[in-house]
Amino acid sequence: MQDTATDSPPAPTFSRPLEWFLCSYDELLDRLDAINATLYPSTRNHLDGHVTWLSPFLTHGIISTRQVADAVLARHSAKQCTKLIYELAWREFFHRTWQDRGAAVLTDDLRAEQPGVVSSELPSGLLNATTGIEVIDDCLHDLFNHGTMHNHARMWVASLATNIAHTDWREPARWLHYHLLDGDLASNTLSWQWVAGAFSHKRYLANQENIDKYSGRSQPGSWLDVTYEALETLPTPPELRERGSLELPSNPPGNTIQARAGAVALRSIWNLDPAWRREDANHVVFVDTELHERWPMSPNRWRFVEHWVQELGKLGRKDIALEQGTVAELKTALSGAEVVRREYPATNAWPGDVDEREWLFTAPDERCDSFSRFFKKVRQIGSGARRR
Ligand SMILES: Cc1cc2nc3c(=O)[nH]c(=O)nc-3n(C[C@H](O)[C@H](O)[C@H](O)COP(=O)(O)OP(=O)(O)OC[C@H]3O[C@@H](n4cnc5c(N)ncnc54)[C@H](O)[C@@H]3O)c2cc1C
């Protein structure tokens, strides 16, 4: 059985506990100032490496990629920050792709048809954390209990699901998005496509040696303890053959959307930025129930969202309301209001004038289907980050 969140789940083995993400805004800003950009490049692939764990805050728009870059560039040289900024650019690449391609990023194979698919259902070994690969099973327990997983572990899990068990990427992407505190519609679906060879030129595979190297553990003789050559044609092991059906119970918080007049600053759960203010406006955080039926989120994730809505309240938005409904209900409720919101592809159909999001890099002037093309283009244009 899958672990469920309890009041005191076991401490995570390879990641941060949920409580770490339920901090104050001041603590969060202190963490930006404590990022170790110098150790980041050589350690980021290791499960205990000096990564930032900031993605839930970036996903929910509490901080921006630009803010992270400014914070590290204030204390390190541009050269020291290169790798971290490169990774921030990956996030922007996924989001620019989402802006450009729209909802297709959530449903379609963007570059090539995913090879070798035999099922759309996830292996029970992943659903139950019984893959037999000890590090992966521990990372899955951390995910179910705390909503956190290191990037390398995500790549291993996605590779097992798509390239070893030959599962269509869509259902596993919904499953991971559900559990992650940072579940991000663009970064998640496009990363799955990238691992599965649908948004890249090559599938991603990892063997036990790779997992041992980056986890600091050792599991000789596991079913993944094979060469890369053998991995290319590895038959799906018994641990991943049985399939399970996906149950993702989700209960978005919030009262039904209320009619309003006057100035309304309409936030989504992806714009919980305390610095985005309209002094004289009513601030409403709207939860689109139809979207969240398609892309449900775990109780841990909603706890994180509610915490950060409360933080906004503490930071001067005392009357901030978390409300829910369909987009049609939202339009009716705010038909007499003067609405402003921030650009975000999942909210394109919402009413109101649109503010630009804060980006690190200016958008490329052409479609970029690969990250390398994107990064080359945006570097030519230049970033808005403040350098030391
Ligand atoms: C299968 C799979 C699913 C993923 N799903 C998500 C998701 O739902 N939400 C999400 O934010 N990221 C996702 N990622 C990307 C990456 O795993 C996370 O952004 C990263 O683990 C966040 O940890 P961190 O904040 O410590 O990152 P750091 O290494 O500290 O990097 C700083 C920031 O750079 C960005 N970043 C770093 N690596 C990547 C990357 N590979 N792709 C895109 N952005 C990156 C993130 O915004 C991250 O917060 C996924 C990756 C894979 C392989």
Tab-separated table of C-alpha atoms and ligand atoms in Angstrom:
chain	number	residue	atom	x	y	z
A	1	MET	CA	0.000	0.000	0.000
A	2	GLN	CA	1.029	3.551	-0.675
A	3	ASP	CA	2.003	5.631	2.365
A	4	THR	CA	-0.496	8.287	3.281
A	5	ALA	CA	0.359	11.574	4.973
A	6	THR	CA	-0.114	11.416	8.734
A	7	ASP	CA	0.553	13.987	11.461
A	8	SER	CA	4.108	12.751	11.834
A	9	PRO	CA	5.353	10.825	8.826
A	10	PRO	CA	8.814	9.281	9.063
A	11	ALA	CA	11.633	11.736	8.370
A	12	PRO	CA	12.632	11.739	4.712
A	13	THR	CA	15.729	9.766	3.736
A	14	PHE	CA	16.882	11.800	0.769
A	15	SER	CA	14.972	15.065	0.819
A	16	ARG	CA	13.475	17.789	3.009
A	17	PRO	CA	10.482	17.314	5.333
A	18	LEU	CA	7.185	18.970	4.450
A	19	GLU	CA	7.558	21.345	7.446
A	20	TRP	CA	10.663	22.889	5.880
A	21	PHE	CA	8.451	24.302	3.140
A	22	LEU	CA	5.914	25.765	5.607
A	23	CYS	CA	8.242	28.606	6.609
A	24	SER	CA	7.760	32.377	6.746
A	25	TYR	CA	8.514	34.671	3.820
A	26	ASP	CA	11.462	36.176	5.725
A	27	GLU	CA	12.932	32.712	6.285
A	28	LEU	CA	12.504	32.008	2.594
A	29	LEU	CA	14.373	35.182	1.650
A	30	ASP	CA	17.161	34.197	4.072
A	31	ARG	CA	17.425	30.883	2.241
A	32	LEU	CA	17.966	32.694	-1.050
A	33	ASP	CA	20.913	34.461	0.563
A	34	ALA	CA	22.312	31.152	1.838
A	35	ILE	CA	22.426	29.331	-1.532
A	36	ASN	CA	25.841	27.820	-2.137
A	37	ALA	CA	26.335	28.408	-5.860
A	38	THR	CA	29.981	27.333	-5.605
A	39	LEU	CA	29.251	23.785	-4.447
A	40	TYR	CA	26.129	23.484	-6.603
A	41	PRO	CA	27.747	22.417	-9.922
A	42	SER	CA	29.813	19.515	-8.562
A	43	THR	CA	27.157	18.193	-6.160
A	44	ARG	CA	23.753	18.831	-7.766
A	45	ASN	CA	23.427	15.308	-9.191
A	46	HIS	CA	23.984	13.715	-5.784
A	47	LEU	CA	20.940	13.047	-3.616
A	48	ASP	CA	22.689	14.834	-0.721
A	49	GLY	CA	24.083	17.595	-2.952
A	50	HIS	CA	23.849	21.350	-2.474
A	51	VAL	CA	20.620	21.885	-4.368
A	52	THR	CA	18.299	24.687	-3.312
A	53	TRP	CA	14.979	22.829	-2.754
A	54	LEU	CA	13.316	26.066	-3.887
A	55	SER	CA	11.099	24.650	-6.636
A	56	PRO	CA	7.795	24.586	-4.661
A	57	PHE	CA	8.235	28.330	-4.057
A	58	LEU	CA	9.041	28.922	-7.734
A	59	THR	CA	6.136	26.784	-8.914
A	60	HIS	CA	3.695	28.755	-6.785
A	61	GLY	CA	5.121	32.091	-7.850
A	62	ILE	CA	6.119	32.973	-4.268
A	63	ILE	CA	9.556	33.826	-5.622
A	64	SER	CA	10.783	34.134	-9.218
A	65	THR	CA	13.739	32.712	-11.135
A	66	ARG	CA	14.960	36.288	-11.427
A	67	GLN	CA	14.956	36.730	-7.639
A	68	VAL	CA	17.003	33.541	-7.204
A	69	ALA	CA	19.516	34.674	-9.827
A	70	ASP	CA	19.792	38.143	-8.267
A	71	ALA	CA	20.371	36.611	-4.823
A	72	VAL	CA	23.208	34.325	-5.957
A	73	LEU	CA	24.802	36.917	-8.221
A	74	ALA	CA	24.931	39.321	-5.274
A	75	ARG	CA	27.261	36.957	-3.412
A	76	HIS	CA	29.080	35.003	-6.141
A	77	SER	CA	30.814	35.786	-9.389
A	78	ALA	CA	28.892	35.291	-12.640
A	79	LYS	CA	31.151	32.319	-13.395
A	80	GLN	CA	30.297	30.614	-10.097
A	81	CYS	CA	26.590	31.039	-10.826
A	82	THR	CA	26.707	29.628	-14.351
A	83	LYS	CA	25.376	26.158	-13.542
A	84	LEU	CA	22.550	27.309	-11.280
A	85	ILE	CA	21.437	29.899	-13.809
A	86	TYR	CA	21.576	27.236	-16.507
A	87	GLU	CA	19.131	25.143	-14.449
A	88	LEU	CA	16.859	28.125	-13.855
A	89	ALA	CA	16.862	28.521	-17.629
A	90	TRP	CA	15.485	24.976	-17.961
A	91	ARG	CA	12.472	26.085	-15.973
A	92	GLU	CA	12.020	29.104	-18.229
A	93	PHE	CA	12.442	26.921	-21.334
A	94	PHE	CA	9.583	24.697	-20.192
A	95	HIS	CA	7.384	27.676	-19.411
A	96	ARG	CA	8.144	29.481	-22.688
A	97	THR	CA	7.321	26.208	-24.474
A	98	TRP	CA	4.008	26.103	-22.601
A	99	GLN	CA	3.252	29.715	-23.575
A	100	ASP	CA	4.095	28.909	-27.186
A	101	ARG	CA	2.440	25.484	-27.598
A	102	GLY	CA	-0.425	25.921	-25.142
A	103	ALA	CA	-2.250	22.944	-23.631
A	104	ALA	CA	-0.591	20.546	-26.108
A	105	VAL	CA	2.400	20.321	-23.747
A	106	LEU	CA	0.134	18.529	-21.273
A	107	THR	CA	-1.240	15.998	-23.732
A	108	ASP	CA	0.820	15.595	-26.909
A	109	ASP	CA	4.211	14.061	-27.700
A	110	LEU	CA	5.943	17.306	-28.678
A	111	ARG	CA	8.905	16.133	-30.773
A	112	ALA	CA	8.465	12.441	-31.511
A	113	GLU	CA	6.081	9.654	-30.661
A	114	GLN	CA	7.135	7.953	-27.430
A	115	PRO	CA	8.776	4.667	-28.482
A	116	GLY	CA	7.746	1.194	-27.306
A	117	VAL	CA	4.622	1.971	-25.238
A	118	VAL	CA	2.768	-1.133	-24.014
A	119	SER	CA	0.473	0.302	-21.319
A	120	SER	CA	-0.962	3.545	-20.036
A	121	GLU	CA	-1.179	2.223	-16.460
A	122	LEU	CA	1.592	2.639	-13.913
A	123	PRO	CA	3.416	-0.403	-12.544
A	124	SER	CA	2.226	-1.320	-9.026
A	125	GLY	CA	5.916	-1.427	-8.039
A	126	LEU	CA	6.036	2.366	-8.440
A	127	LEU	CA	2.608	2.995	-6.901
A	128	ASN	CA	3.565	0.938	-3.849
A	129	ALA	CA	7.297	1.760	-3.657
A	130	THR	CA	8.239	-1.878	-4.225
A	131	THR	CA	10.447	-1.633	-7.307
A	132	GLY	CA	13.175	-3.632	-5.560
A	133	ILE	CA	15.658	-0.807	-6.154
A	134	GLU	CA	16.170	0.310	-2.554
A	135	VAL	CA	17.151	3.921	-3.222
A	136	ILE	CA	14.211	4.440	-5.557
A	137	ASP	CA	11.795	2.873	-3.073
A	138	ASP	CA	13.114	5.178	-0.318
A	139	CYS	CA	12.728	8.199	-2.613
A	140	LEU	CA	9.141	7.137	-3.378
A	141	HIS	CA	8.367	6.930	0.347
A	142	ASP	CA	9.753	10.476	0.763
A	143	LEU	CA	7.543	11.588	-2.134
A	144	PHE	CA	4.368	10.053	-0.707
A	145	ASN	CA	5.047	11.328	2.830
A	146	HIS	CA	6.554	14.750	2.167
A	147	GLY	CA	5.954	15.657	-1.492
A	148	THR	CA	9.666	16.011	-2.235
A	149	MET	CA	12.060	14.224	-4.588
A	150	HIS	CA	15.513	15.126	-5.880
A	151	ASN	CA	15.854	15.734	-9.632
A	152	HIS	CA	18.036	12.679	-10.202
A	153	ALA	CA	15.535	10.429	-8.419
A	154	ARG	CA	12.770	11.862	-10.642
A	155	MET	CA	14.810	10.920	-13.679
A	156	TRP	CA	15.335	7.366	-12.386
A	157	VAL	CA	11.644	6.971	-11.549
A	158	ALA	CA	10.519	8.362	-14.899
A	159	SER	CA	12.980	6.127	-16.721
A	160	LEU	CA	11.744	3.034	-14.895
A	161	ALA	CA	8.138	3.907	-15.709
A	162	THR	CA	8.576	4.829	-19.374
A	163	ASN	CA	11.717	3.153	-20.670
A	164	ILE	CA	11.901	-0.037	-18.594
A	165	ALA	CA	8.177	-0.685	-17.982
A	166	HIS	CA	7.158	0.953	-21.309
A	167	THR	CA	4.357	3.031	-19.823
A	168	ASP	CA	2.895	5.969	-21.724
A	169	TRP	CA	4.240	9.088	-19.941
A	170	ARG	CA	0.867	10.779	-19.396
A	171	GLU	CA	-0.532	8.768	-16.456
A	172	PRO	CA	2.796	8.682	-14.547
A	173	ALA	CA	3.127	12.444	-15.061
A	174	ARG	CA	-0.297	13.008	-13.421
A	175	TRP	CA	0.755	10.745	-10.566
A	176	LEU	CA	4.054	12.525	-9.894
A	177	HIS	CA	2.450	15.952	-10.292
A	178	TYR	CA	-0.153	14.910	-7.704
A	179	HIS	CA	2.412	14.018	-5.062
A	180	LEU	CA	5.049	16.723	-5.601
A	181	LEU	CA	4.926	19.961	-3.628
A	182	ASP	CA	6.446	21.599	-6.709
A	183	GLY	CA	4.217	19.769	-9.245
A	184	ASP	CA	4.390	22.165	-12.166
A	185	LEU	CA	2.283	21.495	-15.237
A	186	ALA	CA	4.975	22.490	-17.735
A	187	SER	CA	8.170	21.327	-15.975
A	188	ASN	CA	6.579	18.029	-15.061
A	189	THR	CA	4.969	16.993	-18.345
A	190	LEU	CA	7.902	18.191	-20.434
A	191	SER	CA	10.440	16.453	-18.179
A	192	TRP	CA	8.505	13.200	-18.529
A	193	GLN	CA	8.460	13.654	-22.290
A	194	TRP	CA	12.180	14.418	-22.221
A	195	VAL	CA	13.004	11.216	-20.282
A	196	ALA	CA	10.701	9.106	-22.509
A	197	GLY	CA	12.216	10.393	-25.763
A	198	ALA	CA	9.087	12.333	-26.804
A	199	PHE	CA	10.687	15.772	-26.253
A	200	SER	CA	14.346	14.836	-26.780
A	201	HIS	CA	16.377	12.938	-29.314
A	202	LYS	CA	17.175	10.048	-26.950
A	203	ARG	CA	15.511	8.176	-24.071
A	204	TYR	CA	17.134	8.562	-20.637
A	205	LEU	CA	18.342	5.348	-18.984
A	206	ALA	CA	20.229	4.778	-15.725
A	207	ASN	CA	21.634	1.576	-14.259
A	208	GLN	CA	22.399	0.534	-10.677
A	209	GLU	CA	25.959	1.859	-10.940
A	210	ASN	CA	24.598	5.336	-11.654
A	211	ILE	CA	22.119	5.113	-8.771
A	212	ASP	CA	24.859	3.899	-6.391
A	213	LYS	CA	27.229	6.669	-7.452
A	214	TYR	CA	24.756	9.481	-6.846
A	215	SER	CA	23.013	8.079	-3.764
A	216	GLY	CA	26.110	6.990	-1.821
A	217	ARG	CA	24.528	3.538	-1.391
A	218	SER	CA	25.284	0.190	-2.990
A	219	GLN	CA	22.987	-2.590	-4.166
A	220	PRO	CA	25.001	-5.139	-6.112
A	221	GLY	CA	23.044	-7.819	-7.969
A	222	SER	CA	19.794	-5.852	-8.287
A	223	TRP	CA	17.816	-6.271	-11.510
A	224	LEU	CA	19.224	-2.881	-12.597
A	225	ASP	CA	22.815	-4.010	-12.026
A	226	VAL	CA	23.538	-4.384	-15.750
A	227	THR	CA	25.576	-2.557	-18.373
A	228	TYR	CA	24.114	0.323	-20.385
A	229	GLU	CA	24.222	-1.867	-23.456
A	230	ALA	CA	22.088	-4.512	-21.707
A	231	LEU	CA	19.784	-1.817	-20.341
A	232	GLU	CA	18.759	-0.790	-23.881
A	233	THR	CA	16.935	-4.097	-24.342
A	234	LEU	CA	16.282	-5.105	-20.719
A	235	PRO	CA	13.001	-7.047	-20.415
A	236	THR	CA	10.596	-5.464	-17.918
A	237	PRO	CA	11.445	-7.124	-14.559
A	238	PRO	CA	8.696	-8.887	-12.522
A	239	GLU	CA	8.735	-5.967	-10.032
A	240	LEU	CA	7.364	-3.639	-12.730
A	241	ARG	CA	5.121	-5.973	-14.709
A	242	GLU	CA	1.923	-5.773	-12.706
A	243	ARG	CA	-0.127	-2.600	-13.279
A	244	GLY	CA	-2.268	-0.705	-10.801
A	245	SER	CA	-5.072	1.776	-11.222
A	246	LEU	CA	-4.436	5.341	-10.187
A	247	GLU	CA	-6.422	6.908	-7.374
A	248	LEU	CA	-5.637	10.555	-6.719
A	249	PRO	CA	-8.116	11.894	-4.151
A	250	SER	CA	-8.009	15.678	-4.033
A	251	ASN	CA	-10.011	18.142	-2.028
A	252	PRO	CA	-9.215	21.730	-3.053
A	253	PRO	CA	-9.845	24.199	-0.204
A	254	GLY	CA	-11.863	27.398	-0.418
A	255	ASN	CA	-15.454	28.680	-0.370
A	256	THR	CA	-17.474	29.163	-3.531
A	257	ILE	CA	-16.391	32.242	-5.487
A	258	GLN	CA	-18.305	35.352	-4.331
A	259	ALA	CA	-19.506	38.221	-6.544
A	260	ARG	CA	-17.359	41.351	-6.208
A	261	ALA	CA	-17.260	44.902	-7.494
A	262	GLY	CA	-14.361	47.379	-7.481
A	263	ALA	CA	-10.697	46.522	-7.877
A	264	VAL	CA	-9.815	42.819	-7.646
A	265	ALA	CA	-6.300	41.402	-7.764
A	266	LEU	CA	-7.067	37.919	-9.019
A	267	ARG	CA	-4.417	35.423	-8.029
A	268	SER	CA	-4.055	31.807	-9.018
A	269	ILE	CA	-2.280	29.300	-6.799
A	270	TRP	CA	0.689	29.923	-9.123
A	271	ASN	CA	0.866	33.580	-8.131
A	272	LEU	CA	1.316	33.715	-4.373
A	273	ASP	CA	3.977	36.407	-4.684
A	274	PRO	CA	3.768	38.780	-1.687
A	275	ALA	CA	5.465	41.476	-3.780
A	276	TRP	CA	2.632	41.499	-6.336
A	277	ARG	CA	0.380	44.143	-4.863
A	278	ARG	CA	-2.487	46.355	-5.738
A	279	GLU	CA	-2.773	48.378	-2.554
A	280	ASP	CA	-6.436	49.219	-2.996
A	281	ALA	CA	-7.579	45.891	-4.402
A	282	ASN	CA	-9.337	42.871	-2.955
A	283	HIS	CA	-6.986	39.926	-3.276
A	284	VAL	CA	-8.639	36.655	-4.264
A	285	VAL	CA	-6.822	33.358	-4.790
A	286	PHE	CA	-9.022	31.402	-7.179
A	287	VAL	CA	-8.920	27.600	-7.503
A	288	ASP	CA	-10.210	26.351	-10.866
A	289	THR	CA	-12.040	23.149	-9.872
A	290	GLU	CA	-12.271	21.785	-13.426
A	291	LEU	CA	-8.517	22.081	-13.925
A	292	HIS	CA	-7.816	20.434	-10.581
A	293	GLU	CA	-10.105	17.530	-11.474
A	294	ARG	CA	-7.846	16.894	-14.451
A	295	TRP	CA	-4.663	17.625	-12.475
A	296	PRO	CA	-5.446	16.740	-8.843
A	297	MET	CA	-3.075	17.606	-6.016
A	298	SER	CA	-2.292	15.795	-2.748
A	299	PRO	CA	-3.391	16.912	0.751
A	300	ASN	CA	0.272	17.887	1.424
A	301	ARG	CA	0.233	20.173	-1.584
A	302	TRP	CA	-3.010	21.874	-0.547
A	303	ARG	CA	-1.562	22.296	2.945
A	304	PHE	CA	1.412	24.083	1.367
A	305	VAL	CA	-0.926	26.326	-0.679
A	306	GLU	CA	-3.087	27.185	2.332
A	307	HIS	CA	0.008	27.959	4.397
A	308	TRP	CA	1.249	30.424	1.789
A	309	VAL	CA	-2.154	32.067	1.415
A	310	GLN	CA	-2.060	32.593	5.202
A	311	GLU	CA	1.449	34.046	4.883
A	312	LEU	CA	0.077	36.549	2.368
A	313	GLY	CA	-2.524	37.437	4.991
A	314	LYS	CA	0.204	38.031	7.576
A	315	LEU	CA	2.077	40.213	5.105
A	316	GLY	CA	-0.729	42.730	4.934
A	317	ARG	CA	-3.381	41.052	2.810
A	318	LYS	CA	-5.622	40.453	5.822
A	319	ASP	CA	-8.788	39.964	3.794
A	320	ILE	CA	-7.272	37.648	1.229
A	321	ALA	CA	-9.775	34.988	0.212
A	322	LEU	CA	-9.179	31.496	-1.139
A	323	GLU	CA	-12.202	30.665	-3.273
A	324	GLN	CA	-13.074	28.044	-5.842
A	325	GLY	CA	-15.387	27.309	-8.753
A	326	THR	CA	-15.401	26.873	-12.514
A	327	VAL	CA	-14.024	29.517	-14.856
A	328	ALA	CA	-17.610	30.254	-15.998
A	329	GLU	CA	-18.575	30.934	-12.354
A	330	LEU	CA	-15.493	33.115	-11.925
A	331	LYS	CA	-16.429	35.226	-14.952
A	332	THR	CA	-19.970	35.718	-13.669
A	333	ALA	CA	-18.818	36.565	-10.135
A	334	LEU	CA	-16.308	39.180	-11.334
A	335	SER	CA	-18.344	40.604	-14.242
A	336	GLY	CA	-18.823	43.902	-12.371
A	337	ALA	CA	-15.247	44.144	-11.059
A	338	GLU	CA	-12.084	45.762	-12.329
A	339	VAL	CA	-9.805	42.732	-12.449
A	340	VAL	CA	-6.064	42.411	-12.820
A	341	ARG	CA	-4.157	39.114	-12.830
A	342	ARG	CA	-0.731	37.806	-13.759
A	343	GLU	CA	0.005	35.956	-16.978
A	344	TYR	CA	0.060	32.178	-16.597
A	345	PRO	CA	-0.902	29.687	-19.320
A	346	ALA	CA	-3.334	27.718	-17.115
A	347	THR	CA	-5.314	30.914	-16.496
A	348	ASN	CA	-5.545	32.222	-20.065
A	349	ALA	CA	-9.350	31.997	-20.013
A	350	TRP	CA	-9.695	33.977	-16.769
A	351	PRO	CA	-11.054	37.537	-16.897
A	352	GLY	CA	-9.011	40.684	-16.316
A	353	ASP	CA	-6.084	42.768	-17.492
A	354	VAL	CA	-2.847	40.838	-17.535
A	355	ASP	CA	0.460	41.702	-15.857
A	356	GLU	CA	3.643	40.131	-17.203
A	357	ARG	CA	5.317	37.509	-15.005
A	358	GLU	CA	8.871	38.186	-13.811
A	359	TRP	CA	11.373	36.285	-15.986
A	360	LEU	CA	15.111	35.862	-15.875
A	361	PHE	CA	15.525	35.721	-19.654
A	362	THR	CA	13.681	37.644	-22.350
A	363	ALA	CA	11.625	35.329	-24.577
A	364	PRO	CA	13.411	34.104	-27.717
A	365	ASP	CA	12.071	35.548	-30.947
A	366	GLU	CA	11.547	32.112	-32.499
A	367	ARG	CA	10.235	28.705	-31.482
A	368	CYS	CA	12.954	26.620	-29.790
A	369	ASP	CA	12.275	22.875	-29.696
A	370	SER	CA	15.424	22.053	-27.776
A	371	PHE	CA	16.895	23.507	-24.620
A	372	SER	CA	20.295	24.058	-26.256
A	373	ARG	CA	18.690	26.187	-28.968
A	374	PHE	CA	16.653	28.082	-26.374
A	375	PHE	CA	19.662	28.738	-24.144
A	376	LYS	CA	21.802	29.922	-27.033
A	377	LYS	CA	19.077	32.328	-28.109
A	378	VAL	CA	18.262	33.758	-24.682
A	379	ARG	CA	21.931	34.205	-23.838
A	380	GLN	CA	22.363	36.265	-26.997
A	381	ILE	CA	19.469	38.475	-25.931
A	382	GLY	CA	20.736	38.620	-22.339
A	383	SER	CA	19.130	38.257	-18.929
A	384	GLY	CA	17.701	40.858	-16.601
A	385	ALA	CA	19.644	39.565	-13.602
A	386	ARG	CA	21.772	42.005	-11.660
A	387	ARG	CA	25.433	41.013	-11.740
A	388	ARG	CA	28.008	41.685	-9.097
B	1	LIG	C1	10.293	13.387	-14.325
B	1	LIG	C2	10.575	14.792	-13.825
B	1	LIG	C3	9.530	15.556	-13.327
B	1	LIG	C4	9.772	16.862	-12.902
B	1	LIG	N1	8.714	17.588	-12.415
B	1	LIG	C5	8.918	18.844	-12.002
B	1	LIG	C6	7.843	19.616	-11.472
B	1	LIG	O1	6.702	19.157	-11.409
B	1	LIG	N2	8.123	20.876	-11.041
B	1	LIG	C7	9.374	21.411	-11.112
B	1	LIG	O2	9.569	22.568	-10.684
B	1	LIG	N3	10.395	20.709	-11.622
B	1	LIG	C8	10.217	19.449	-12.059
B	1	LIG	N4	11.264	18.724	-12.524
B	1	LIG	C9	12.584	19.378	-12.674
B	1	LIG	C10	13.514	19.237	-11.448
B	1	LIG	O3	13.505	17.922	-11.012
B	1	LIG	C11	13.109	20.149	-10.303
B	1	LIG	O4	12.916	21.455	-10.755
B	1	LIG	C12	14.212	20.149	-9.222
B	1	LIG	O5	14.371	18.844	-8.719
B	1	LIG	C13	13.832	21.080	-8.129
B	1	LIG	O6	14.718	20.959	-7.038
B	1	LIG	P1	15.564	22.211	-6.558
B	1	LIG	O7	14.654	23.368	-6.351
B	1	LIG	O8	16.397	21.765	-5.419
B	1	LIG	O9	16.437	22.462	-7.842
B	1	LIG	P2	17.885	23.167	-7.983
B	1	LIG	O10	18.810	22.142	-8.534
B	1	LIG	O11	18.269	23.851	-6.746
B	1	LIG	O12	17.623	24.203	-9.143
B	1	LIG	C14	17.083	25.514	-8.902
B	1	LIG	C15	15.839	25.684	-9.736
B	1	LIG	O13	16.144	25.513	-11.122
B	1	LIG	C16	15.064	24.864	-11.781
B	1	LIG	N5	15.503	23.541	-12.248
B	1	LIG	C17	16.526	22.799	-11.789
B	1	LIG	N6	16.627	21.668	-12.503
B	1	LIG	C18	15.627	21.694	-13.404
B	1	LIG	C19	15.199	20.809	-14.426
B	1	LIG	N7	15.834	19.664	-14.686
B	1	LIG	N8	14.119	21.149	-15.167
B	1	LIG	C20	13.470	22.315	-14.949
B	1	LIG	N9	13.832	23.207	-14.006
B	1	LIG	C21	14.898	22.891	-13.246
B	1	LIG	C22	13.970	24.675	-10.742
B	1	LIG	O14	13.073	25.742	-10.810
B	1	LIG	C23	14.768	24.655	-9.438
B	1	LIG	O15	13.996	25.029	-8.335
B	1	LIG	C24	11.067	17.406	-12.973
B	1	LIG	C25	12.114	16.620	-13.456
B	1	LIG	C26	11.870	15.331	-13.865
B	1	LIG	C27	13.020	14.500	-14.389
